XYZ file of C-alpha atoms in Angstrom:
654
model
C -0.017 0.009 0.667
C 1.534 3.445 -1.305
C 1.796 5.957 1.856
C 1.893 9.464 1.150
C 3.311 12.482 3.049
C 0.728 15.392 3.183
C 2.852 18.091 2.819
C 1.787 21.921 3.210
C 4.252 24.138 0.711
C 5.869 26.484 2.497
C 8.830 27.570 0.662
C 8.482 30.329 -1.760
C 6.407 29.848 -5.165
C 9.606 29.847 -7.338
C 11.186 27.429 -5.989
C 8.659 25.037 -7.985
C 9.521 26.289 -10.761
C 12.453 23.647 -11.345
C 9.890 21.044 -12.167
C 7.601 23.658 -14.436
C 7.929 24.045 -18.018
C 8.321 27.472 -18.791
C 6.263 29.100 -21.793
C 6.080 32.500 -23.747
C 4.498 33.585 -26.721
C 7.204 32.309 -28.597
C 7.489 28.850 -27.485
C 6.342 25.580 -29.166
C 3.357 23.744 -27.125
C 4.313 20.800 -25.102
C 2.342 18.171 -23.286
C 2.492 18.088 -19.636
C 4.099 15.340 -18.320
C 3.108 14.175 -14.802
C 5.833 15.500 -12.673
C 5.526 18.981 -13.867
C 3.780 22.425 -12.417
C 1.495 24.181 -14.161
C 1.420 27.751 -13.847
C -2.091 27.575 -12.464
C -0.276 25.435 -9.749
C 2.294 28.214 -9.135
C -0.125 30.963 -8.703
C -2.140 29.148 -6.651
C 0.429 28.132 -4.115
C 1.723 32.081 -4.348
C -1.859 32.862 -2.999
C -1.738 30.159 -0.369
C 1.629 31.274 0.638
C -0.245 34.965 0.875
C -3.181 34.026 2.998
C -0.746 32.683 5.311
C 0.572 35.399 5.852
C -2.742 37.605 6.063
C -5.505 37.999 8.745
C -7.323 34.868 9.482
C -10.277 35.460 7.573
C -12.538 32.392 5.501
C -15.047 34.368 4.163
C -12.489 37.069 2.334
C -9.841 34.135 1.643
C -12.802 31.575 0.160
C -13.174 34.789 -1.739
C -10.000 35.632 -2.803
C -9.109 32.003 -4.076
C -12.714 31.789 -6.158
C -12.052 35.198 -8.035
C -8.114 34.370 -8.385
C -9.445 30.562 -9.919
C -12.150 32.039 -11.974
C -9.568 34.978 -13.508
C -7.653 32.201 -13.958
C -10.123 30.367 -15.799
C -10.853 33.131 -18.186
C -7.712 33.465 -19.198
C -7.760 29.730 -20.094
C -11.282 29.612 -21.484
C -11.007 32.632 -24.155
C -8.244 30.102 -25.900
C -9.974 27.469 -25.649
C -12.253 25.780 -28.855
C -15.172 24.301 -26.136
C -14.915 26.349 -23.033
C -16.970 29.537 -21.838
C -15.609 31.932 -20.230
C -17.192 33.537 -16.225
C -16.863 36.874 -16.482
C -15.339 37.917 -19.475
C -17.652 38.978 -22.498
C -20.813 38.084 -19.275
C -22.867 39.490 -17.352
C -22.529 38.037 -13.923
C -24.754 39.052 -10.570
C -25.508 42.611 -12.137
C -21.827 43.195 -13.127
C -20.545 43.307 -17.032
C -17.630 43.068 -18.301
C -17.242 43.527 -21.889
C -15.234 41.750 -24.363
C -14.669 42.435 -28.459
C -12.658 39.302 -28.974
C -9.079 38.226 -29.616
C -7.246 36.322 -32.416
C -6.278 33.012 -31.627
C -2.968 31.650 -32.017
C -1.985 28.888 -33.516
C -0.511 27.383 -30.412
C -2.310 28.896 -27.507
C -0.883 27.052 -24.782
C 1.763 30.253 -23.960
C -0.746 32.637 -24.596
C -3.031 31.022 -21.981
C -0.155 30.618 -19.788
C 1.028 34.649 -19.825
C -2.870 35.467 -19.718
C -3.247 33.534 -16.784
C -0.223 34.546 -14.982
C -1.258 38.485 -15.633
C -4.798 38.075 -14.320
C -3.760 36.226 -11.295
C -0.849 38.561 -10.681
C -2.931 41.442 -10.908
C -5.541 40.378 -8.731
C -2.983 39.085 -6.006
C -1.165 42.528 -5.746
C -4.698 44.126 -5.780
C -6.448 41.579 -3.028
C -3.372 41.816 -0.737
C -1.910 44.987 -0.856
C -3.366 45.938 2.729
C -2.386 42.893 3.926
C 0.184 42.921 7.182
C 2.819 41.060 5.444
C 1.881 42.645 1.966
C 5.592 43.449 1.229
C 6.268 39.794 1.780
C 3.789 38.625 -0.220
C 4.122 41.118 -3.062
C 7.412 40.098 -3.247
C 6.803 36.789 -3.840
C 4.208 37.398 -6.682
C 6.937 39.703 -8.452
C 9.627 36.959 -7.893
C 7.086 34.691 -9.609
C 6.497 36.989 -12.546
C 10.286 37.485 -12.832
C 10.929 32.952 -13.189
C 8.202 32.890 -15.752
C 9.496 35.076 -17.791
C 6.864 37.967 -17.517
C 7.311 41.967 -17.270
C 5.737 43.608 -14.432
C 5.593 47.159 -16.030
C 3.380 45.804 -18.475
C 0.100 47.292 -17.449
C -2.208 47.744 -20.701
C -5.574 46.209 -20.588
C -5.980 47.037 -24.212
C -5.832 43.347 -25.910
C -6.951 44.011 -28.959
C -3.540 43.705 -30.785
C -3.595 40.136 -29.276
C -1.190 40.719 -26.766
C -1.989 38.411 -24.134
C -0.768 40.351 -21.181
C -2.696 42.927 -21.544
C -5.811 40.383 -21.817
C -4.812 38.819 -18.235
C -4.789 42.512 -17.210
C -7.889 43.491 -18.562
C -9.543 40.299 -16.943
C -8.028 40.847 -13.729
C -9.154 44.586 -13.802
C -12.730 43.418 -14.484
C -12.664 40.564 -11.415
C -11.274 43.445 -9.520
C -14.425 45.917 -10.575
C -16.523 43.101 -9.959
C -15.606 42.624 -6.367
C -15.719 46.433 -5.510
C -19.692 45.981 -6.011
C -19.908 41.914 -5.095
C -21.399 43.030 -1.248
C -18.525 42.452 0.634
C -17.908 46.107 1.549
C -14.275 45.475 0.114
C -13.391 49.014 -0.588
C -14.085 49.776 3.492
C -11.986 47.502 4.230
C -15.109 44.285 4.608
C -16.228 46.719 7.570
C -19.392 45.488 9.728
C -22.363 47.691 8.170
C -24.771 47.041 10.377
C -24.504 43.776 12.891
C -24.073 44.574 16.754
C -23.304 41.686 19.244
C -25.849 41.830 21.878
C -23.607 40.521 24.823
C -20.495 41.844 26.365
C -17.729 40.004 25.892
C -16.352 37.233 27.993
C -12.618 37.339 29.296
C -11.780 33.595 29.226
C -8.953 34.077 31.911
C -11.550 35.137 34.606
C -14.272 32.386 35.866
C -17.291 31.611 34.532
C -19.525 33.832 32.252
C -21.002 36.245 34.647
C -22.171 38.941 32.358
C -23.409 37.118 29.605
C -27.319 38.711 28.418
C -28.784 36.126 25.721
C -27.449 32.075 26.169
C -28.799 31.581 22.638
C -26.284 34.568 21.066
C -22.749 34.919 19.871
C -20.381 36.673 22.447
C -17.240 38.338 22.110
C -14.148 37.433 23.782
C -11.595 40.104 25.199
C -7.936 39.148 25.341
C -5.081 40.965 26.926
C -2.862 39.642 23.847
C -5.337 38.197 20.720
C -3.231 36.263 18.156
C -5.289 35.658 15.615
C -5.324 32.178 13.522
C -3.023 32.877 11.329
C -0.509 33.995 14.129
C -0.705 37.504 13.468
C -0.144 39.714 16.840
C -3.292 41.735 17.260
C -2.908 42.858 20.931
C -5.227 43.834 23.268
C -8.556 43.609 21.801
C -11.976 42.397 21.796
C -12.177 40.783 18.098
C -15.074 41.621 16.035
C -17.765 39.311 14.654
C -15.759 38.275 11.266
C -18.490 38.476 7.990
C -21.690 39.050 9.401
C -23.428 40.201 6.600
C -21.625 37.962 4.263
C -24.908 36.174 2.779
C -24.860 39.593 0.872
C -21.906 38.636 -1.383
C -22.304 37.484 -4.665
C -22.321 33.621 -4.648
C -21.336 31.521 -7.767
C -23.869 28.819 -8.133
C -26.722 29.683 -5.213
C -29.900 31.066 -6.892
C -33.646 32.117 -5.135
C -35.197 30.740 -8.381
C -36.071 27.915 -6.474
C -37.178 29.920 -3.194
C -33.621 28.707 -1.233
C -33.092 32.445 -0.517
C -34.693 33.647 2.891
C -34.212 37.402 3.875
C -34.650 38.083 7.196
C -34.505 41.870 8.523
C -33.057 42.870 11.959
C -32.153 46.338 12.905
C -32.927 47.688 9.671
C -30.560 45.370 7.843
C -31.237 42.668 5.709
C -29.707 39.171 6.360
C -29.511 36.632 3.407
C -29.929 33.153 4.441
C -29.665 30.641 1.447
C -30.003 26.963 2.495
C -31.836 27.949 5.496
C -31.473 24.991 8.196
C -33.891 26.481 10.476
C -32.993 27.838 14.349
C -30.547 25.969 16.628
C -32.011 24.538 19.887
C -32.272 27.473 22.396
C -32.335 27.466 26.222
C -35.317 28.956 27.837
C -33.517 29.977 31.524
C -37.093 30.321 32.887
C -38.978 27.328 31.837
C -36.504 24.549 30.292
C -38.155 22.262 27.878
C -37.416 19.961 25.075
C -35.556 22.654 23.035
C -33.366 23.294 26.321
C -32.706 19.620 27.068
C -31.659 19.792 23.075
C -29.191 22.413 23.545
C -27.758 20.788 26.925
C -27.077 17.655 25.069
C -25.203 19.521 22.594
C -23.225 21.434 24.711
C -22.747 18.446 27.114
C -20.716 16.291 23.960
C -18.187 19.229 24.012
C -17.564 18.666 27.462
C -17.680 14.863 26.966
C -15.283 15.202 24.187
C -12.526 17.199 26.644
C -11.920 13.823 28.203
C -10.651 12.631 24.919
C -7.241 14.462 25.121
C -4.756 13.173 27.399
C -2.611 10.420 25.715
C -1.922 8.683 28.734
C -5.279 7.309 29.659
C -4.909 3.836 27.823
C -7.217 3.910 25.405
C -5.965 2.955 21.963
C -8.079 3.296 19.203
C -7.325 1.967 15.548
C -7.753 5.168 13.077
C -7.114 3.254 10.081
C -10.111 3.388 7.204
C -10.814 -0.281 8.269
C -12.396 1.058 11.443
C -13.102 4.839 10.941
C -15.002 6.776 8.037
C -17.887 5.284 5.659
C -20.834 6.997 7.200
C -24.007 5.270 5.545
C -26.051 8.394 6.501
C -26.140 11.507 8.250
C -28.558 11.994 10.953
C -31.656 14.348 10.591
C -32.844 14.788 14.297
C -31.960 14.666 17.885
C -32.680 11.117 18.600
C -30.781 10.292 15.283
C -27.925 12.685 16.772
C -27.584 10.398 19.612
C -27.186 7.495 17.608
C -24.627 9.203 15.539
C -22.514 10.567 17.487
C -20.781 8.703 20.602
C -21.077 11.322 23.871
C -19.094 9.376 26.102
C -16.444 7.679 23.791
C -16.388 10.166 21.412
C -16.271 9.319 17.277
C -19.246 9.088 15.333
C -20.908 5.767 14.138
C -19.021 5.058 11.375
C -18.269 1.452 10.681
C -14.755 1.792 8.338
C -14.447 0.228 4.781
C -13.650 -3.428 4.273
C -11.483 -3.231 2.085
C -9.184 -0.973 -0.526
C -10.835 -0.823 -3.487
C -8.038 0.384 -5.878
C -5.804 -2.579 -4.347
C -8.384 -5.617 -3.256
C -6.721 -5.708 0.144
C -7.799 -4.962 3.776
C -6.604 -1.461 5.445
C -3.876 -2.348 7.605
C -4.654 -1.326 11.332
C -3.535 1.847 12.510
C -3.252 1.558 16.529
C -2.760 5.325 18.932
C -3.377 6.748 21.823
C -6.938 7.908 21.673
C -5.969 11.128 23.319
C -2.800 11.752 20.514
C -5.628 11.335 17.625
C -8.072 13.825 19.242
C -5.047 16.395 19.686
C -3.751 16.040 16.056
C -7.103 16.070 14.664
C -8.113 19.297 16.425
C -4.743 21.254 15.297
C -4.931 19.748 12.076
C -7.918 20.814 10.856
C -7.894 23.858 12.870
C -5.455 25.143 9.898
C -4.054 27.392 12.307
C -1.256 28.912 13.265
C 0.236 30.014 9.990
C -3.847 29.258 8.263
C -4.587 29.194 5.003
C -7.781 28.738 6.208
C -10.422 25.867 5.759
C -11.282 26.707 1.879
C -7.465 26.957 1.545
C -6.964 23.971 3.342
C -8.998 22.092 0.824
C -6.898 23.454 -1.945
C -3.887 22.279 -0.314
C -5.794 18.861 -0.234
C -6.212 18.965 -3.754
C -3.080 19.859 -4.775
C -2.051 17.295 -2.969
C -4.152 14.560 -4.830
C -3.359 16.440 -8.123
C 0.492 14.940 -7.237
C -0.105 11.471 -6.469
C 0.970 9.163 -9.360
C -2.031 7.013 -9.248
C -4.386 9.938 -10.041
C -5.230 9.836 -14.206
C -6.047 13.413 -14.787
C -9.579 12.329 -16.326
C -12.457 14.686 -15.972
C -14.812 12.910 -13.961
C -12.804 9.915 -14.221
C -13.891 9.766 -18.056
C -12.206 10.690 -21.597
C -8.850 11.577 -22.343
C -5.928 12.487 -19.725
C -5.899 16.463 -19.797
C -2.925 18.279 -19.313
C -1.978 19.121 -15.925
C -2.764 23.065 -16.836
C -6.457 22.451 -18.073
C -6.942 19.856 -14.932
C -5.995 22.526 -12.363
C -7.543 25.008 -14.059
C -10.570 23.657 -14.205
C -10.331 21.707 -10.644
C -9.655 25.137 -8.704
C -12.419 26.966 -10.949
C -15.126 24.261 -9.756
C -13.452 24.351 -6.120
C -13.231 28.020 -5.839
C -17.152 27.976 -6.697
C -18.343 25.773 -4.247
C -15.742 27.661 -1.218
C -17.441 30.886 -2.130
C -20.788 29.474 -1.874
C -20.099 27.599 1.617
C -18.639 30.855 2.495
C -22.086 32.786 1.530
C -24.600 30.151 3.003
C -22.532 29.340 5.928
C -21.805 32.762 7.471
C -25.373 34.237 6.175
C -26.805 31.262 8.625
C -24.232 32.559 11.115
C -25.228 36.177 10.688
C -28.990 35.786 11.045
C -28.909 33.196 14.047
C -25.894 34.787 15.873
C -25.508 31.786 17.492
C -23.493 31.098 20.655
C -20.158 29.390 21.066
C -19.605 26.234 23.407
C -17.168 28.468 25.760
C -19.948 31.099 26.473
C -22.756 28.614 26.530
C -21.057 25.957 28.705
C -19.534 28.574 31.191
C -23.004 30.281 31.374
C -24.924 27.142 32.637
C -21.854 26.140 34.910
C -22.737 29.217 36.475
C -26.540 28.382 36.605
C -26.088 24.865 38.145
C -27.042 21.772 37.232
C -29.952 20.838 35.826
C -30.573 17.102 36.578
C -31.972 16.782 40.027
C -33.987 19.231 41.876
C -33.410 17.681 45.065
C -29.700 18.139 44.842
C -28.052 21.621 45.780
C -27.250 23.770 42.793
C -30.583 23.187 40.870
C -31.066 25.542 37.660
C -33.545 24.173 35.083
C -31.159 25.600 32.646
C -27.692 24.314 34.079
C -25.594 21.482 32.854
C -26.944 17.624 33.572
C -25.398 15.858 35.502
C -22.955 12.590 34.428
C -21.295 10.413 36.400
C -17.304 10.641 36.376
C -17.743 13.192 34.165
C -19.888 16.144 35.332
C -20.408 16.154 38.680
C -21.170 18.347 41.789
C -18.313 19.114 44.168
C -18.564 17.995 47.689
C -17.524 18.925 50.932
C -13.487 17.758 51.345
C -13.503 17.556 47.569
C -9.581 18.861 46.197
C -11.224 21.394 43.886
C -13.826 22.855 47.132
C -11.087 25.655 48.060
C -9.808 26.539 50.798
C -12.838 28.056 52.610
C -14.993 25.780 50.477
C -15.814 28.197 48.443
C -16.679 26.019 45.332
C -19.040 23.055 47.205
C -21.317 22.263 45.119
C -20.264 23.805 41.814
C -20.165 22.129 38.908
C -17.094 19.733 38.044
C -15.757 18.493 35.011
C -12.814 15.464 34.250
C -11.630 17.224 30.867
C -8.450 18.868 29.004
C -7.133 21.145 31.796
C -6.416 24.230 29.745
C -3.241 26.442 29.331
C -2.922 27.264 32.703
C -1.074 23.874 32.988
C 1.073 24.438 30.192
C 3.816 26.531 31.529
C 5.574 25.666 28.222
C 4.242 24.314 25.087
C 6.795 22.545 23.670
C 7.300 20.514 26.863
C 4.571 20.157 28.617
C 0.790 18.664 28.338
C -2.383 19.468 30.131
C -3.451 15.949 30.386
C -7.081 15.311 31.574
C -8.458 16.087 35.384
C -11.324 17.546 37.356
C -11.273 21.198 36.963
C -14.109 23.485 37.713
C -16.580 24.104 34.968
C -16.843 27.871 35.207
C -12.733 27.482 34.156
C -12.966 25.103 31.566
C -11.098 26.103 28.034
C -11.737 24.844 24.458
C -8.403 22.856 22.911
C -6.589 25.920 21.432
C -4.578 28.448 22.422
C -5.253 31.073 25.442
C -4.333 33.781 22.988
C -7.450 32.676 20.472
C -9.792 30.300 22.070
C -12.417 30.185 19.977
C -13.074 32.084 16.490
C -14.254 35.466 16.161
C -17.919 34.707 14.771
C -20.894 32.660 15.725
C -20.901 28.934 15.880
C -24.061 27.826 13.752
C -23.708 26.475 11.367
C -19.807 25.211 11.520
C -18.073 26.345 8.552
C -15.375 23.555 8.111
C -18.331 21.016 7.954
C -20.063 23.050 5.076
C -16.560 24.243 3.380
C -15.239 20.245 3.989
C -18.214 18.683 2.946
C -18.660 20.716 -0.014
C -14.964 20.230 -1.101
C -15.642 16.337 -0.937
C -18.279 16.431 -3.470
C -16.158 18.488 -6.066
C -13.363 16.582 -5.388
C -15.377 12.888 -5.709
C -16.761 14.336 -8.760
C -13.938 15.975 -10.182
C -11.988 12.747 -10.064
C -14.458 10.301 -10.743
C -13.908 8.594 -7.539
C -14.850 8.723 -4.197
C -11.617 7.692 -2.671
C -8.170 9.359 -2.617
C -5.640 7.990 -5.259
C -4.712 4.441 -4.446
C -7.687 4.179 -1.933
C -6.130 5.877 1.077
C -4.866 9.454 1.611
C -2.918 10.175 4.669
C -1.315 13.267 6.812
C 1.735 12.334 8.859
C 2.137 14.127 12.431
C 5.574 13.061 13.944
C 6.308 12.600 17.590
C 6.677 15.519 19.652
C 6.839 17.717 16.946
C 3.615 18.587 15.248
C 1.298 20.010 18.191
C 1.649 23.665 18.652
C -1.124 24.139 22.005
C 1.266 21.349 24.040
C 3.514 18.820 23.420
C 2.828 15.736 20.949
C 1.912 13.771 19.628
C 2.920 11.181 22.142
C 3.720 8.811 19.028
C 4.068 9.174 15.336
C 0.404 9.496 14.434
C -0.706 8.787 10.637
C -4.111 10.258 9.999
C -5.453 8.522 7.172
C -8.865 8.768 5.027
C -10.002 6.279 2.271
C -12.430 8.853 0.644
C -12.703 12.288 0.290
C -15.978 12.349 2.563
C -14.192 10.713 5.460
C -11.565 13.590 5.686
C -14.686 15.674 5.432
C -16.104 14.022 8.268
C -13.215 13.911 10.243
C -12.725 17.366 9.910
C -16.063 18.064 11.271
C -15.762 15.732 14.547
C -12.421 17.539 14.865
C -14.263 20.646 15.773
C -15.986 18.887 18.669
C -12.874 17.594 20.458
C -11.569 20.899 19.779
C -14.439 23.047 22.101
C -15.418 24.604 19.283
C -18.376 23.607 18.055
C -21.447 21.093 19.312
C -22.897 18.567 16.928
C -26.075 21.173 16.270
C -23.253 23.275 14.635
C -21.559 20.446 12.370
C -24.480 18.247 11.014
C -26.369 21.144 9.184
C -23.170 22.436 7.756
C -22.427 18.628 6.399
C -26.008 18.694 4.946
C -26.009 21.975 3.236
C -22.224 21.519 1.900
C -23.302 18.412 0.303
C -25.581 20.280 -2.086
C -23.348 22.917 -2.458
C -21.068 21.077 -3.644
C -22.635 19.371 -5.817
C -24.567 22.369 -7.236
C -21.238 24.584 -7.953
C -19.391 21.339 -9.283
C -22.631 20.899 -12.189
C -22.528 24.654 -12.623
C -18.936 24.990 -13.216
C -19.181 21.666 -15.425
C -21.523 23.693 -17.681
C -18.511 26.208 -18.101
C -16.192 23.479 -19.565
C -18.673 22.307 -22.204
C -17.977 18.935 -21.077
């Protein structure tokens, strides 16, 4: 069985050129060979590198990935006999980009590559001009143009003489102008236009959540030093909600023609919601009820899975595709949730795969401590620090897939083998459309429902008390449920009781102990033990804690399921090339939040959906989402990915 090393490329993009055939307008066309990177791939790597150096804004970077991919696609498609352009010569979401045509050369590839490069260069130069690392990113863009043999001083957009460079510049100009009116508020730095949080900030370093006003709404966090998910040091801050009005951003394949768009009004602002899943479970702090019980169950799952983050607890799991993956369906109701998610032991009801269909052999066992698996999972799929954000992470996975020798680059797995350039152009365009629509959908829902995150909900419930038994101390109908050996009351004589018994009958939980127990992340682990619930932390850095936007629905789940659907259709195979994809996390040389893993851990996925499902579960172990955030994201992501791919395919003329 072939083993793959999933490598995130952090080196300067120009170093990839050693394996790339270069073209200019005077060279002859050559067929790509399997070990050559296309010019589209080089620009995609340049974009991913710039994203890692920018602020961690999943919405903004989903848009950057799509717009850059679309610009490159048009620069390729205009020279193709079959493909139709996206924005060039079209009216898209009310924006028109006129085009009078261009003479096609006898050999098209050099012109395609030049137009692609100028289009990508101009879009990226514009989009990252205000990045915190703008100089570094611009130097990378300039170096790539130089290595490709292109002159950045060519700024003309007059393509009438057949200049591929001018055409690329013109396509970029259209895309840039389109972006300035697409609803993202780019001209004002993507600033919030109307949204205001209803809750005052929570300071995570202080116990409990005493100031929360509404336990169903998002709550900002206040930091002495905030470091975003890309590693940018912001300093003392209360980060604003990122993208609460993103539902109004122009999508790719989303449409209101089938009544799938709902426009809601709050505070004189219209919140656009596609694929509306309905409201999340709400808590009624006065009367309880079934929705309150559903709320309590969801956040108790997050607490229970926080007990799975200790590599020394003696629990060993087989994390191979033989044991994990291959979900046969996704739950729709709470009763189905309780069967699907294993609250106490962790994971889901997937049964694994009996054989690798590409080799005809069984998948070999992969035994590791559960606490290593869960921690690696939480950090790998968190996409940070040095994050390309979730949509960018799926471009990294796509590039990894594209590099595997077992992959035959046949569209939908059929027909002739495509050149690396055509394959990359089509793949990036389809995936970009899915990532754009995932951002518009998930953040439209986040902005409208404005739902609470686990750290706020769990601490607020802990402040109320326990909800299981009115006859026991510290009862409140909207508190946390008591669960033996997981969530209990502090009793007199308990080590957590306090010097003056000030903590007696407060709630305690057996969970990851948090950053206070990690004096040096390169040398220590926090481990799992009993702590006061009022001091509970997600498995995250203390300078980050949880993403600065509402929880419902999970962006990771939406992006990942949409991407999995695109990759499945693009390759014509549900499975990774060769039947398995892998990522290796070496012993004591991968985790950032604390030391670890304690052994070498290799994440493995048979199918793209398996990888997507694993990503979704990682956010529960990371303390970022309850199941109520996860599953609607998966369900809508599936439809988003299918719709985006189908629309992209129409442009390809396949």
